mmCIF file of C-alpha atoms and ligand atoms in Angstrom:
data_model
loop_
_atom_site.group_PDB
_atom_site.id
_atom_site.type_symbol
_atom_site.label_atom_id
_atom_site.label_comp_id
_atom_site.label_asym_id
_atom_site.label_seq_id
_atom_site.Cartn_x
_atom_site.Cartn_y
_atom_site.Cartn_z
ATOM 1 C CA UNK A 1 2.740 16.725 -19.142
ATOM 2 C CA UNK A 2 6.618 16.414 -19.177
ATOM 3 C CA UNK A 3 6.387 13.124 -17.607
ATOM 4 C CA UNK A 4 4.127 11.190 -20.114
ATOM 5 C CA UNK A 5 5.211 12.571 -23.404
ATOM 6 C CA UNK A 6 9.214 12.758 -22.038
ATOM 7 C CA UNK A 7 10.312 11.060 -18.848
ATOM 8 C CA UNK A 8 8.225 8.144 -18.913
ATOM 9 C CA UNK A 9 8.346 6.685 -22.567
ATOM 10 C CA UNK A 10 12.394 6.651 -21.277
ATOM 11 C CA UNK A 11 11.744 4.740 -18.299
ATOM 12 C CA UNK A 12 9.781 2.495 -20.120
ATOM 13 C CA UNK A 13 11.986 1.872 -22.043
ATOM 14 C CA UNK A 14 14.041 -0.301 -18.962
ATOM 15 C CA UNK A 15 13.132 -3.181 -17.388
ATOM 16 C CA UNK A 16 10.592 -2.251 -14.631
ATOM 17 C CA UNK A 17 12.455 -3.340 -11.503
ATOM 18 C CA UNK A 18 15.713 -1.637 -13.140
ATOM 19 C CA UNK A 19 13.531 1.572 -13.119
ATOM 20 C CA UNK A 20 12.748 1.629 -9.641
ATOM 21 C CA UNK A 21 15.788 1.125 -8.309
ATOM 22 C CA UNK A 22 17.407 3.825 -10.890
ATOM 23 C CA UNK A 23 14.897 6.571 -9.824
ATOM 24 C CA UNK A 24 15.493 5.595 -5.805
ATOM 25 C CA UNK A 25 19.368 6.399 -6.381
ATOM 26 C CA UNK A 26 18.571 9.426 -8.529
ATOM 27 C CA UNK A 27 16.404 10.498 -5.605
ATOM 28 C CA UNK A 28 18.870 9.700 -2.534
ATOM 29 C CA UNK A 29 21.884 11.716 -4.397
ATOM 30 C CA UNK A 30 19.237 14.593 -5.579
ATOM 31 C CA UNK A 31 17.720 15.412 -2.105
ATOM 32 C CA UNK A 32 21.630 14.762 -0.483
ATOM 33 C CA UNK A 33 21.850 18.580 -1.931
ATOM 34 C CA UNK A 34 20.895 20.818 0.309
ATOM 35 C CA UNK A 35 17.038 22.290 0.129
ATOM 36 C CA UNK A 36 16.487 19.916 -2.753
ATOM 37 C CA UNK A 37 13.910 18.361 -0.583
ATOM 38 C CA UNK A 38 12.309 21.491 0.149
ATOM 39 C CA UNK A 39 12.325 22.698 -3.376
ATOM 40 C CA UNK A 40 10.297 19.607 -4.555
ATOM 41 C CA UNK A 41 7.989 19.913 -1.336
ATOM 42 C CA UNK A 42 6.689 23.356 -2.391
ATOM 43 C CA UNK A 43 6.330 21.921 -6.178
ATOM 44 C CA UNK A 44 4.572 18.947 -5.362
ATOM 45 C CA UNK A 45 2.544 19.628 -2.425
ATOM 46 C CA UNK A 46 -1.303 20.662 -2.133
ATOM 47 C CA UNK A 47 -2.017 22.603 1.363
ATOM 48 C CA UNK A 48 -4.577 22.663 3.067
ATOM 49 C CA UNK A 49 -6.100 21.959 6.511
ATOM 50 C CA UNK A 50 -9.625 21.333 5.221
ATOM 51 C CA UNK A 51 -7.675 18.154 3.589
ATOM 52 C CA UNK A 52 -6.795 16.613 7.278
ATOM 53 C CA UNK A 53 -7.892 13.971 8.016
ATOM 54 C CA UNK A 54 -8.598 12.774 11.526
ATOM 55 C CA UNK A 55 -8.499 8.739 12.339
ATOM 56 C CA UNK A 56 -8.174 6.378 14.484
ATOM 57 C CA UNK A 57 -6.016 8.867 16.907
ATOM 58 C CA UNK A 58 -4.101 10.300 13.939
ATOM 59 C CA UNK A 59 -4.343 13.269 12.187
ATOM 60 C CA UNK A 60 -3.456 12.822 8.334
ATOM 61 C CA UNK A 61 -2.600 15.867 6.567
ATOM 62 C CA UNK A 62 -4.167 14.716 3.694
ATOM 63 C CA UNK A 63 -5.730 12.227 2.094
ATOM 64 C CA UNK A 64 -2.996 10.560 -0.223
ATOM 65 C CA UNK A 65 -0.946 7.780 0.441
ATOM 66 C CA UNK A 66 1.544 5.828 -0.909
ATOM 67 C CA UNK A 67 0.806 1.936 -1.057
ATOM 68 C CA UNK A 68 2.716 -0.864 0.207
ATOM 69 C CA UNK A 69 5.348 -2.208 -1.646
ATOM 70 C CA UNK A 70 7.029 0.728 -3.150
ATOM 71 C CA UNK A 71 9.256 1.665 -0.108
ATOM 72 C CA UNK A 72 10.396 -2.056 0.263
ATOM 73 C CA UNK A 73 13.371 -1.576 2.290
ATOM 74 C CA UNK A 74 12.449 1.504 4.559
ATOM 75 C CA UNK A 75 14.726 3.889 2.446
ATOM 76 C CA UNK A 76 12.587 6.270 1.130
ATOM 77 C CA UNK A 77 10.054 7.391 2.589
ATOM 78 C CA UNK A 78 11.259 10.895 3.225
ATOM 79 C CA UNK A 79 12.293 11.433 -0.393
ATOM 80 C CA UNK A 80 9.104 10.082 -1.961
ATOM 81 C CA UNK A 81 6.949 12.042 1.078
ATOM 82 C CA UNK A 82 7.962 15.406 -0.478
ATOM 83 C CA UNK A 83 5.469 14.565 -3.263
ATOM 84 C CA UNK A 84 3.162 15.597 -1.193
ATOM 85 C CA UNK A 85 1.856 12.228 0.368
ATOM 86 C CA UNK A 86 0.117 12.242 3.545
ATOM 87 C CA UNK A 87 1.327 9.091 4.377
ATOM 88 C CA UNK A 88 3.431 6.393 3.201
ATOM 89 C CA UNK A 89 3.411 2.697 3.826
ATOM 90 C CA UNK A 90 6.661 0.844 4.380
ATOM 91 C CA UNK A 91 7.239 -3.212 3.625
ATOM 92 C CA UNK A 92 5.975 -5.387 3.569
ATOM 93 C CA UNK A 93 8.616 -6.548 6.095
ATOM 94 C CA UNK A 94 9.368 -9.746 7.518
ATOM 95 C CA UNK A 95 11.663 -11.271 10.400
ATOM 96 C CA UNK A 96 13.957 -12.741 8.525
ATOM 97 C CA UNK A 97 15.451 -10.765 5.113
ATOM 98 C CA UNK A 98 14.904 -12.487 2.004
ATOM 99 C CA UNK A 99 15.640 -12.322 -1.759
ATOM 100 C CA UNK A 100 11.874 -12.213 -3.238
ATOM 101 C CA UNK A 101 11.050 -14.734 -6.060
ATOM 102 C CA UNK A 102 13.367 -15.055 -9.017
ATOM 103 C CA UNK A 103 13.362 -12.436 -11.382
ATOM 104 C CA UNK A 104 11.547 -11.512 -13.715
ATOM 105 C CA UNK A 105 9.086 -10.785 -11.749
ATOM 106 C CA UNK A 106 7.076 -7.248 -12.671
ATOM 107 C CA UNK A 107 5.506 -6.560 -15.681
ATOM 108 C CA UNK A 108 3.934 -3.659 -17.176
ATOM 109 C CA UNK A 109 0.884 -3.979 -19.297
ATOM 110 C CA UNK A 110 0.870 -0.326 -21.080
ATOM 111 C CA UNK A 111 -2.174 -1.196 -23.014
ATOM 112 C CA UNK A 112 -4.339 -1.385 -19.677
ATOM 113 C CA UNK A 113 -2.825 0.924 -17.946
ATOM 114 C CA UNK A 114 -1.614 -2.035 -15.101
ATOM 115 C CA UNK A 115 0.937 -4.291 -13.767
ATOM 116 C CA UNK A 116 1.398 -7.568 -12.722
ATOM 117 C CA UNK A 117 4.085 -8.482 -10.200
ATOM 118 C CA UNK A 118 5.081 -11.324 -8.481
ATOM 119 C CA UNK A 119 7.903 -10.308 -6.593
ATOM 120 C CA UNK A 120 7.710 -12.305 -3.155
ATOM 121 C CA UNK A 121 8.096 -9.768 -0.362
ATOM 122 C CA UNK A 122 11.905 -8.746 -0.991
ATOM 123 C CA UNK A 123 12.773 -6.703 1.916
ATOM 124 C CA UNK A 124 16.202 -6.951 4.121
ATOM 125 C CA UNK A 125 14.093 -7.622 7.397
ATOM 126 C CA UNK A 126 12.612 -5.926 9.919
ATOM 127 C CA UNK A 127 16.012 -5.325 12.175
ATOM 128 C CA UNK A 128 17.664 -3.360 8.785
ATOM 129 C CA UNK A 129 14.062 -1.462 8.769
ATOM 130 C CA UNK A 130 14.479 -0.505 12.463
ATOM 131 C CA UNK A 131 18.104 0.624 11.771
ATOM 132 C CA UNK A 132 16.685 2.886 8.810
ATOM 133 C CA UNK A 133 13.637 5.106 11.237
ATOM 134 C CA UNK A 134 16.336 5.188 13.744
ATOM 135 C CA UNK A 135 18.819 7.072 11.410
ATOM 136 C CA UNK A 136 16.378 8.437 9.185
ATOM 137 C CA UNK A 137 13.631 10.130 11.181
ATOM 138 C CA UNK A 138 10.585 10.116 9.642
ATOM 139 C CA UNK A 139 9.374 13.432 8.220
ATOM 140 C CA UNK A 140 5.557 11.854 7.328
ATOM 141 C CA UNK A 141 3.172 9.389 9.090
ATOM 142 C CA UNK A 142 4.815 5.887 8.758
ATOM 143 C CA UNK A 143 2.268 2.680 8.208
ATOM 144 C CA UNK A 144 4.226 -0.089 9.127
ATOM 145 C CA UNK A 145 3.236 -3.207 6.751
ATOM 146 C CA UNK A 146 3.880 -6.648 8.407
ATOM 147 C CA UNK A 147 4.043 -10.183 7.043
ATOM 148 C CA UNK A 148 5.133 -13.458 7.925
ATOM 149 C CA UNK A 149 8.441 -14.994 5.838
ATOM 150 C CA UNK A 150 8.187 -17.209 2.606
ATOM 151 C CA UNK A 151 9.283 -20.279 4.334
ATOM 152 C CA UNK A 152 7.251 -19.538 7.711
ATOM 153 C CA UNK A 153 4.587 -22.104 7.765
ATOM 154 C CA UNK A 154 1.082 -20.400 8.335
ATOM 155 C CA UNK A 155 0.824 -22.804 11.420
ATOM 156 C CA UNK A 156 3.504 -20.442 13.003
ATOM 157 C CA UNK A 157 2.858 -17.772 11.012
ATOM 158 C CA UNK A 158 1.787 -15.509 14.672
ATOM 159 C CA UNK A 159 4.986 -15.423 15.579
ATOM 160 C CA UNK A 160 6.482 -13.883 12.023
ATOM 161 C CA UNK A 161 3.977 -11.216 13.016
ATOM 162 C CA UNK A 162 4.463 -10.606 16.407
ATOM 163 C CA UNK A 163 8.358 -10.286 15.808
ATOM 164 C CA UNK A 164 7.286 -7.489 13.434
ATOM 165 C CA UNK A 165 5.098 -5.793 15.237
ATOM 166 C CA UNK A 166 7.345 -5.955 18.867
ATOM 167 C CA UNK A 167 10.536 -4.661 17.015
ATOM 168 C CA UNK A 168 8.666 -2.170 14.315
ATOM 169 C CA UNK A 169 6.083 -0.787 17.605
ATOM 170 C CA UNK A 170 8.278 2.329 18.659
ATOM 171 C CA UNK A 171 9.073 3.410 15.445
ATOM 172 C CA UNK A 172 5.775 3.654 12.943
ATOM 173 C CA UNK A 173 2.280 5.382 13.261
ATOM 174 C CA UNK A 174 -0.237 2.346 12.520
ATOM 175 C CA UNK A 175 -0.159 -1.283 11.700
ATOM 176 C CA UNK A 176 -0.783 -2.891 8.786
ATOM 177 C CA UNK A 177 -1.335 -7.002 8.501
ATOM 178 C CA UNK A 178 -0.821 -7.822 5.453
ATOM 179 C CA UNK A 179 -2.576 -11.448 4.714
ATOM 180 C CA UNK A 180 -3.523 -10.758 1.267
ATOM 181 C CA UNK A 181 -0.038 -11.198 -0.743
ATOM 182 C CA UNK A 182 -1.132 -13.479 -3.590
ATOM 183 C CA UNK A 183 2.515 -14.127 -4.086
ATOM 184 C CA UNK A 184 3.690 -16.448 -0.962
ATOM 185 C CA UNK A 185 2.020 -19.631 -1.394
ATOM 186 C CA UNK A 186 -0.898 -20.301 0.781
ATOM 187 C CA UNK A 187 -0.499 -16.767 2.649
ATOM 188 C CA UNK A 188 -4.283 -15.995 1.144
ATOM 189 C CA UNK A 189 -5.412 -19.050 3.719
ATOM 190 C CA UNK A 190 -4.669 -16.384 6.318
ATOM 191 C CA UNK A 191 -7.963 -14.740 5.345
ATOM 192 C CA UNK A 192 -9.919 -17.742 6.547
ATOM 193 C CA UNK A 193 -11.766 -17.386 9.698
ATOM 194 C CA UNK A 194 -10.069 -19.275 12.001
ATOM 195 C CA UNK A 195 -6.622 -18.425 10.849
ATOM 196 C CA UNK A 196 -7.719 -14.471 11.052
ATOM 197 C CA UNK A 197 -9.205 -14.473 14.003
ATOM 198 C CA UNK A 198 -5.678 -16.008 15.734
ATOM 199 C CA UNK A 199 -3.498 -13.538 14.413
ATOM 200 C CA UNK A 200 -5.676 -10.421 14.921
ATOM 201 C CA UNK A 201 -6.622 -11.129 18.106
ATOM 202 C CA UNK A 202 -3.271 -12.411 19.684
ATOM 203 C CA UNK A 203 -1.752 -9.164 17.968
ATOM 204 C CA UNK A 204 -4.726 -6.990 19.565
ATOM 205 C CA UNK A 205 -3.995 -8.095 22.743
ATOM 206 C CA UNK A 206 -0.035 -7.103 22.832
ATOM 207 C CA UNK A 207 -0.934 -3.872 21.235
ATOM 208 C CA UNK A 208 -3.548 -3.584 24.251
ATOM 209 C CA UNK A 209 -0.460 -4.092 27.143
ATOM 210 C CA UNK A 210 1.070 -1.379 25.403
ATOM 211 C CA UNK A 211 1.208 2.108 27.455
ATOM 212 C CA UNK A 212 -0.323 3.487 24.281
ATOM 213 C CA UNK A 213 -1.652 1.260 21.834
ATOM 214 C CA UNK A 214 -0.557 1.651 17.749
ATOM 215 C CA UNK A 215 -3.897 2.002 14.963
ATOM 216 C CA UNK A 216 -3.710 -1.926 13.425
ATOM 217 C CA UNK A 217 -5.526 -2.278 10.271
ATOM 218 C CA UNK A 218 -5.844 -5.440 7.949
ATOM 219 C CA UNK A 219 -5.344 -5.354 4.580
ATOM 220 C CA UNK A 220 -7.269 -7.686 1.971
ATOM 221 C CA UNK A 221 -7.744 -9.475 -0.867
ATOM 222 C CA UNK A 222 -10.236 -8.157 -3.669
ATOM 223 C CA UNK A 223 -10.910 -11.875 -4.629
ATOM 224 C CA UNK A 224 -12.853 -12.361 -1.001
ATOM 225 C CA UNK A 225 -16.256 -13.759 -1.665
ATOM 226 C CA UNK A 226 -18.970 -11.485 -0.246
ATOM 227 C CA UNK A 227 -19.285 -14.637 2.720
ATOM 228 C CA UNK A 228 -15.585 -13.987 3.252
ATOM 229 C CA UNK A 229 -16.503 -10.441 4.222
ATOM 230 C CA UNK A 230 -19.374 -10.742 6.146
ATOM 231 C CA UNK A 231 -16.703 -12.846 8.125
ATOM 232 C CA UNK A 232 -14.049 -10.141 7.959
ATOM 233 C CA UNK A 233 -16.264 -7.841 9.589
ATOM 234 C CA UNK A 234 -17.392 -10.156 12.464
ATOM 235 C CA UNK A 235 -13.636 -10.621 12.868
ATOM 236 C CA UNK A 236 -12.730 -6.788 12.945
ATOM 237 C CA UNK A 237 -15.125 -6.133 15.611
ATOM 238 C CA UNK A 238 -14.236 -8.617 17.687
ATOM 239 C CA UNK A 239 -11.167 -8.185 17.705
ATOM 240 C CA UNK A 240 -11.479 -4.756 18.205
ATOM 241 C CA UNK A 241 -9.165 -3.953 14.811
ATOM 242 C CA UNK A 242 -9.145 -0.343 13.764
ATOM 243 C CA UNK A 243 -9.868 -0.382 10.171
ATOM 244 C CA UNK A 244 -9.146 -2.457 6.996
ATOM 245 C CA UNK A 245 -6.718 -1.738 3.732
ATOM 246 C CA UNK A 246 -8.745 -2.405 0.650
ATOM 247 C CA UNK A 247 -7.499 -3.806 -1.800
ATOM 248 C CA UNK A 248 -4.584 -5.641 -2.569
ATOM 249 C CA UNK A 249 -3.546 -7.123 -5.875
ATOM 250 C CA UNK A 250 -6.040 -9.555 -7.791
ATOM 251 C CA UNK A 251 -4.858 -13.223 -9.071
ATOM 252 C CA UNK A 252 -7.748 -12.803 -11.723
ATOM 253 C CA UNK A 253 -7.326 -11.716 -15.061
ATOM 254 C CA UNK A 254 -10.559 -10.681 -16.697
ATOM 255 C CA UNK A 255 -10.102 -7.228 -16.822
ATOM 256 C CA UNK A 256 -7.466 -7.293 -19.359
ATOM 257 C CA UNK A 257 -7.261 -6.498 -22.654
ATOM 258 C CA UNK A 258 -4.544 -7.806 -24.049
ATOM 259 C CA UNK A 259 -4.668 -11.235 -25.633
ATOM 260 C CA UNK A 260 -4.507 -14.256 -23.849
ATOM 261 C CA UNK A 261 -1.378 -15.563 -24.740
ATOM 262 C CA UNK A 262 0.364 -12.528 -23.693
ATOM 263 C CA UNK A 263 -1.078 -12.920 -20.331
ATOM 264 C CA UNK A 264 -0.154 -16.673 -20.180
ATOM 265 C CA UNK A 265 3.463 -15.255 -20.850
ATOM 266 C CA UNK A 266 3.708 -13.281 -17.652
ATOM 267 C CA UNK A 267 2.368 -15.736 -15.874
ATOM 268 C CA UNK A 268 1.083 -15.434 -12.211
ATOM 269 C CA UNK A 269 1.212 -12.674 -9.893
ATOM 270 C CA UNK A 270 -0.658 -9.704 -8.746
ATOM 271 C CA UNK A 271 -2.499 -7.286 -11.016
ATOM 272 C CA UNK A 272 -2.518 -3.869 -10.159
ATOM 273 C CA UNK A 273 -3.869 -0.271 -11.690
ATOM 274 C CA UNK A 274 -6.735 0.188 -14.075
ATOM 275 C CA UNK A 275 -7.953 -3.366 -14.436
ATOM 276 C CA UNK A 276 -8.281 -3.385 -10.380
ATOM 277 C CA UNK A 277 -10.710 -0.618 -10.461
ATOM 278 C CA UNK A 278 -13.866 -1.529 -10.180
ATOM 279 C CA UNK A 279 -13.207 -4.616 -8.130
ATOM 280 C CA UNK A 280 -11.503 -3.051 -5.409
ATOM 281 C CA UNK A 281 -14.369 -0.024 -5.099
ATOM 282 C CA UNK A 282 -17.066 -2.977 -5.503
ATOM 283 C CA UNK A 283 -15.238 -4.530 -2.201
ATOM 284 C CA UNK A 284 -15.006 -1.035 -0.273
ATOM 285 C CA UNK A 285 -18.805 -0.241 -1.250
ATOM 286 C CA UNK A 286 -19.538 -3.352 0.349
ATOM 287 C CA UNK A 287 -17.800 -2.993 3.238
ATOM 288 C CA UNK A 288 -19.132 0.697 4.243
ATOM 289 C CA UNK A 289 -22.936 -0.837 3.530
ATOM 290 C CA UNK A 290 -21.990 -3.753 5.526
ATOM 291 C CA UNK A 291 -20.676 -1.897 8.629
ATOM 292 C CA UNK A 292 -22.527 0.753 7.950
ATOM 293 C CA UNK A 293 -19.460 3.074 7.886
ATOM 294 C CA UNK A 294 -18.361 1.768 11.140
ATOM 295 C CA UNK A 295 -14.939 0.796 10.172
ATOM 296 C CA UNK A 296 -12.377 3.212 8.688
ATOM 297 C CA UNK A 297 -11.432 1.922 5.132
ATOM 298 C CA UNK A 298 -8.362 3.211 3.279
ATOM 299 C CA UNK A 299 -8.739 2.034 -0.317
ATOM 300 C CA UNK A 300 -6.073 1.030 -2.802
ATOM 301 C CA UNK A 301 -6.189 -0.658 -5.704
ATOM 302 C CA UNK A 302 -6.668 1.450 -9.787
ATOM 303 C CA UNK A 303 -6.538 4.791 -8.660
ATOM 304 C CA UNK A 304 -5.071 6.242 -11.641
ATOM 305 C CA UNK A 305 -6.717 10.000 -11.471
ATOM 306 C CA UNK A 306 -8.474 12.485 -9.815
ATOM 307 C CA UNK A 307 -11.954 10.672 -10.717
ATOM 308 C CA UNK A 308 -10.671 7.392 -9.467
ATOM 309 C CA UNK A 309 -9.751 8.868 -5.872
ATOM 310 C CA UNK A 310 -13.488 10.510 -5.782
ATOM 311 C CA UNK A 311 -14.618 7.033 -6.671
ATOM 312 C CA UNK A 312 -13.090 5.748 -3.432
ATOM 313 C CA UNK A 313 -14.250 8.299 -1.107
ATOM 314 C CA UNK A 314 -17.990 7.880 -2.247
ATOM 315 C CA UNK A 315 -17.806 4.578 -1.557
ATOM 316 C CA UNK A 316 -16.669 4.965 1.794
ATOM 317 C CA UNK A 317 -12.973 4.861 1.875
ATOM 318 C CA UNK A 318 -11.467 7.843 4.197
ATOM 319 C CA UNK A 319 -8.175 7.784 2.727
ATOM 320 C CA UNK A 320 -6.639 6.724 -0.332
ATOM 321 C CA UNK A 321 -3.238 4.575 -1.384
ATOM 322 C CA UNK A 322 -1.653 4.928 -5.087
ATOM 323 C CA UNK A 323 0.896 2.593 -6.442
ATOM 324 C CA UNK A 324 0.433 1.732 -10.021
ATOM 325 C CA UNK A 325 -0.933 4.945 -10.725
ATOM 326 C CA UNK A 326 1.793 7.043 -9.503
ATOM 327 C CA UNK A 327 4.322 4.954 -12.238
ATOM 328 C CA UNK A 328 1.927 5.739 -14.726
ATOM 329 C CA UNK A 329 0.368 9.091 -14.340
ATOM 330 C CA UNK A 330 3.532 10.566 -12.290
ATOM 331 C CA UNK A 331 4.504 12.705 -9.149
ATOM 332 C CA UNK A 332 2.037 15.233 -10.174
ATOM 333 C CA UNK A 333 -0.820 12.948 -9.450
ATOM 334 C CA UNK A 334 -0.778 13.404 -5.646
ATOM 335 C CA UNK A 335 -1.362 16.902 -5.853
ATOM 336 C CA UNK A 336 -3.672 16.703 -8.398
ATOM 337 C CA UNK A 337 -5.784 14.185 -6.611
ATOM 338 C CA UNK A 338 -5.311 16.109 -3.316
ATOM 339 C CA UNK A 339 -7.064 19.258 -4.906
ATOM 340 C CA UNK A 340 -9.363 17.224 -6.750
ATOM 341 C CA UNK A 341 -10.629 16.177 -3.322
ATOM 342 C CA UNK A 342 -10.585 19.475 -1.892
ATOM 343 C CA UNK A 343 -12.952 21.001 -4.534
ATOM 344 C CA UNK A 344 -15.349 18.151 -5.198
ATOM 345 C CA UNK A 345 -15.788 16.522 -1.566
ATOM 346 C CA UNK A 346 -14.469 17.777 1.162
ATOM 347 C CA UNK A 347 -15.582 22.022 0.240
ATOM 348 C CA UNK A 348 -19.250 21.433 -0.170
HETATM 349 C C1 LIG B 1 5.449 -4.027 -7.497
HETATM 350 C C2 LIG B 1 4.429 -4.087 -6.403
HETATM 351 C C3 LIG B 1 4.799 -4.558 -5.158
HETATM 352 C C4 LIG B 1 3.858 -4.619 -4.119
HETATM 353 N N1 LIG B 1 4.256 -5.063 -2.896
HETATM 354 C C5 LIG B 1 3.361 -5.054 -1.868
HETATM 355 C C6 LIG B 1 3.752 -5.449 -0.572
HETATM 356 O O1 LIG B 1 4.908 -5.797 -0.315
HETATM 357 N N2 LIG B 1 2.808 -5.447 0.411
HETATM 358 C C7 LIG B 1 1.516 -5.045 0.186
HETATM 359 O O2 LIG B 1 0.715 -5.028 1.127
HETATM 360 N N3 LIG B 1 1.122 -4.666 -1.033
HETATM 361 C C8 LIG B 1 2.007 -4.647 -2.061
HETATM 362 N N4 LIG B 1 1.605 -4.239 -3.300
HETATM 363 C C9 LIG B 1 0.182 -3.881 -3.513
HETATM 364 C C10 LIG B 1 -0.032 -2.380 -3.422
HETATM 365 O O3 LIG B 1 0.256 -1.908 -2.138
HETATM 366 C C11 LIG B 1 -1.498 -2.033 -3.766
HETATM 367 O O4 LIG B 1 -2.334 -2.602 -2.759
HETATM 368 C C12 LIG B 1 -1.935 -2.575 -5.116
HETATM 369 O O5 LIG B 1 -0.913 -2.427 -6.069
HETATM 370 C C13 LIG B 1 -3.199 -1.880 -5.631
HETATM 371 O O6 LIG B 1 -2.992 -0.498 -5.808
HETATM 372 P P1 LIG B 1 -2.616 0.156 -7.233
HETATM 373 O O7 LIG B 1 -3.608 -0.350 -8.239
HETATM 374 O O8 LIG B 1 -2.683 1.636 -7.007
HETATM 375 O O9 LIG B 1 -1.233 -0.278 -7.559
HETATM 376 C C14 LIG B 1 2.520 -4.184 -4.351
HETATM 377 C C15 LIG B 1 2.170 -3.706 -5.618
HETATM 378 C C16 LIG B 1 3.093 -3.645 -6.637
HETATM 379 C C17 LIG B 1 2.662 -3.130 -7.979
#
């Protein structure tokens, strides 16, 4: 309750990127006190085993993660885990660091509940993320999310990849390849058949030489045509991939309420939260029926309540990812959705 009626109308006050990077530092000095960490753990945290979850080798303690793009620069995942996540994604990363597109570049629509960001894969590289799991040892399951460079061509775009995925290997619990940013130009391209197919299977077949191979998932693009999934799948079997993120950030803008010309204002980027919804479930629903539950989905994409995560997990997601709706609902959400999940589908 604090949150909405206190600490957010303050944040929102500030320019969104300013936000994040104020709460981070609050964060870092806050858990730098001793049993700070712990303190917020025993808050924020819903326990219990019925919540793990068990998939593709690993067990999750529950069903809540948090999505790509928050922990940017492989800083905080062991602040933000005491939430009570079950899992957090890092990155996207890529090779080489880079700045991200000029700013500004996120946006909050309050009205809808949603954002729209276009902020380019900032991240200081994958060597700087190595560097930060080798000081910082993980306390939570670690998704590594990979991606090639703004400037890397998609003809070489492999080897982006594979640089990832060699350096990040020892030091994260599962894969992600992310070829769904709607922010580097052309990177959606990646989604096309041939283009897929490369990079999953040359990446399936170093994870195979490995002594024990790491859970590699795809994440995707809510804007795929239903003929673009049918294609997916074919690809994810073949290649033998273990599961697929669903969904990332939409280029359409439909869903919106506001007026037009406000939307022309922020012009292009990735829409996230409520607007995202339906689309994203719509794409997961499809994807169960279609593989007839085959593949493990973790969905992402609107979750901003307990409802929202139920939504998911009826249409066949086994896990869930929040982003949008942990800036707009707060640090209570986790746990809330986490018992909410507990008492409607996992205890019958
Ligand atoms: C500011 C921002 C940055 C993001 N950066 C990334 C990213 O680097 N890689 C990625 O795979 N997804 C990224 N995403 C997408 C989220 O991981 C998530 O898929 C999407 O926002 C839908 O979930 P939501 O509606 O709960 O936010 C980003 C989202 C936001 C809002």
């Amino acid at each position: 309750m604090m949150y909405k009626t206190i600490i957010r109308p303050v944040l929102f006050l500030i320019n969104p990127e300013t936000v994040h990077h104020l709460v981070s530092n609050i964060l870092k000095c806050m858990f730098m006190l001793p049993g700070v960490r712990n303190i917020v753990k025993n808050i924020f945290t819903y326990k219990d085993t019925n919540l793990e979850t068990h998939l593709f080798g690993i067990t999750f303690p529950n069903k809540v993660g948090l999505a790509a793009g928050f922990d940017k620069r492989a800083d905080l995942y062991n602040h933000i885990s005491a939430f009570g996540f079950g899992h957090i994604e890092i990155g996207t990363v890529n090779p080489l660091p880079q700045p991200g597109n000029p700013k500004p570049r996120l946006f909050r629509i309050i009205k809808d509940k949603a954002l729209i960001n276009r902020m380019g894969f900032n991240n200081p590289g994958v060597d700087v993320f190595v560097e930060n799991l080798k000081k910082n040892k993980p306390k939570v399951i670690i998704g590594g999310n990979i991606g090639k460079n703004t400037d890397t061509p998609n003809d070489t775009a492999l080897q982006d990849y594979l640089i990832c995925f060699e350096k990040l290997y020892e030091w994260v619990d599962y894969f992600v390849i992310n070829v769904s940013c709607p922010n580097i130009a052309g990177m959606n391209k990646l989604q096309e058949k041939d283009e897929l197919v490369k990079i999953l299977y040359a990446l399936a077949q170093v994870n195979n030489l490995k002594s024990k191979r790491k859970p590699m998932l795809v994440k995707i693009s809510p804007d795929l045509s239903e003929h673009q999934l049918d294609e997916l799948l074919e690809i994810v079997h073949s290649t033998n991939i273990d599961g697929i993120i669903a969904t990332n950030t939409t280029t359409t803008r439909d869903t919106l309420t506001i007026q037009p010309r406000l939307i022309e204002k922020i012009g292009k980027g990735g829409l996230s939260g409520k607007p995202l919804r339906q689309k994203s479930t719509e794409v997961i629903r499809y994807l169960y029926k279609k593989s007839e539950g085959k593949i493990p989905i973790i969905a992402t994409g609107g979750i901003m309540n307990e409802a929202d995560a139920i939504e998911k997990i009826h249409a066949g997601a086994s896990l869930v990812q929040i982003y949008t709706g942990f800036i707009y609902e707060g640090p209570f959400l986790v746990k809330r959705i986490n018992k909410a999940l507990f008492k409607s589908v996992l205890a019958r």
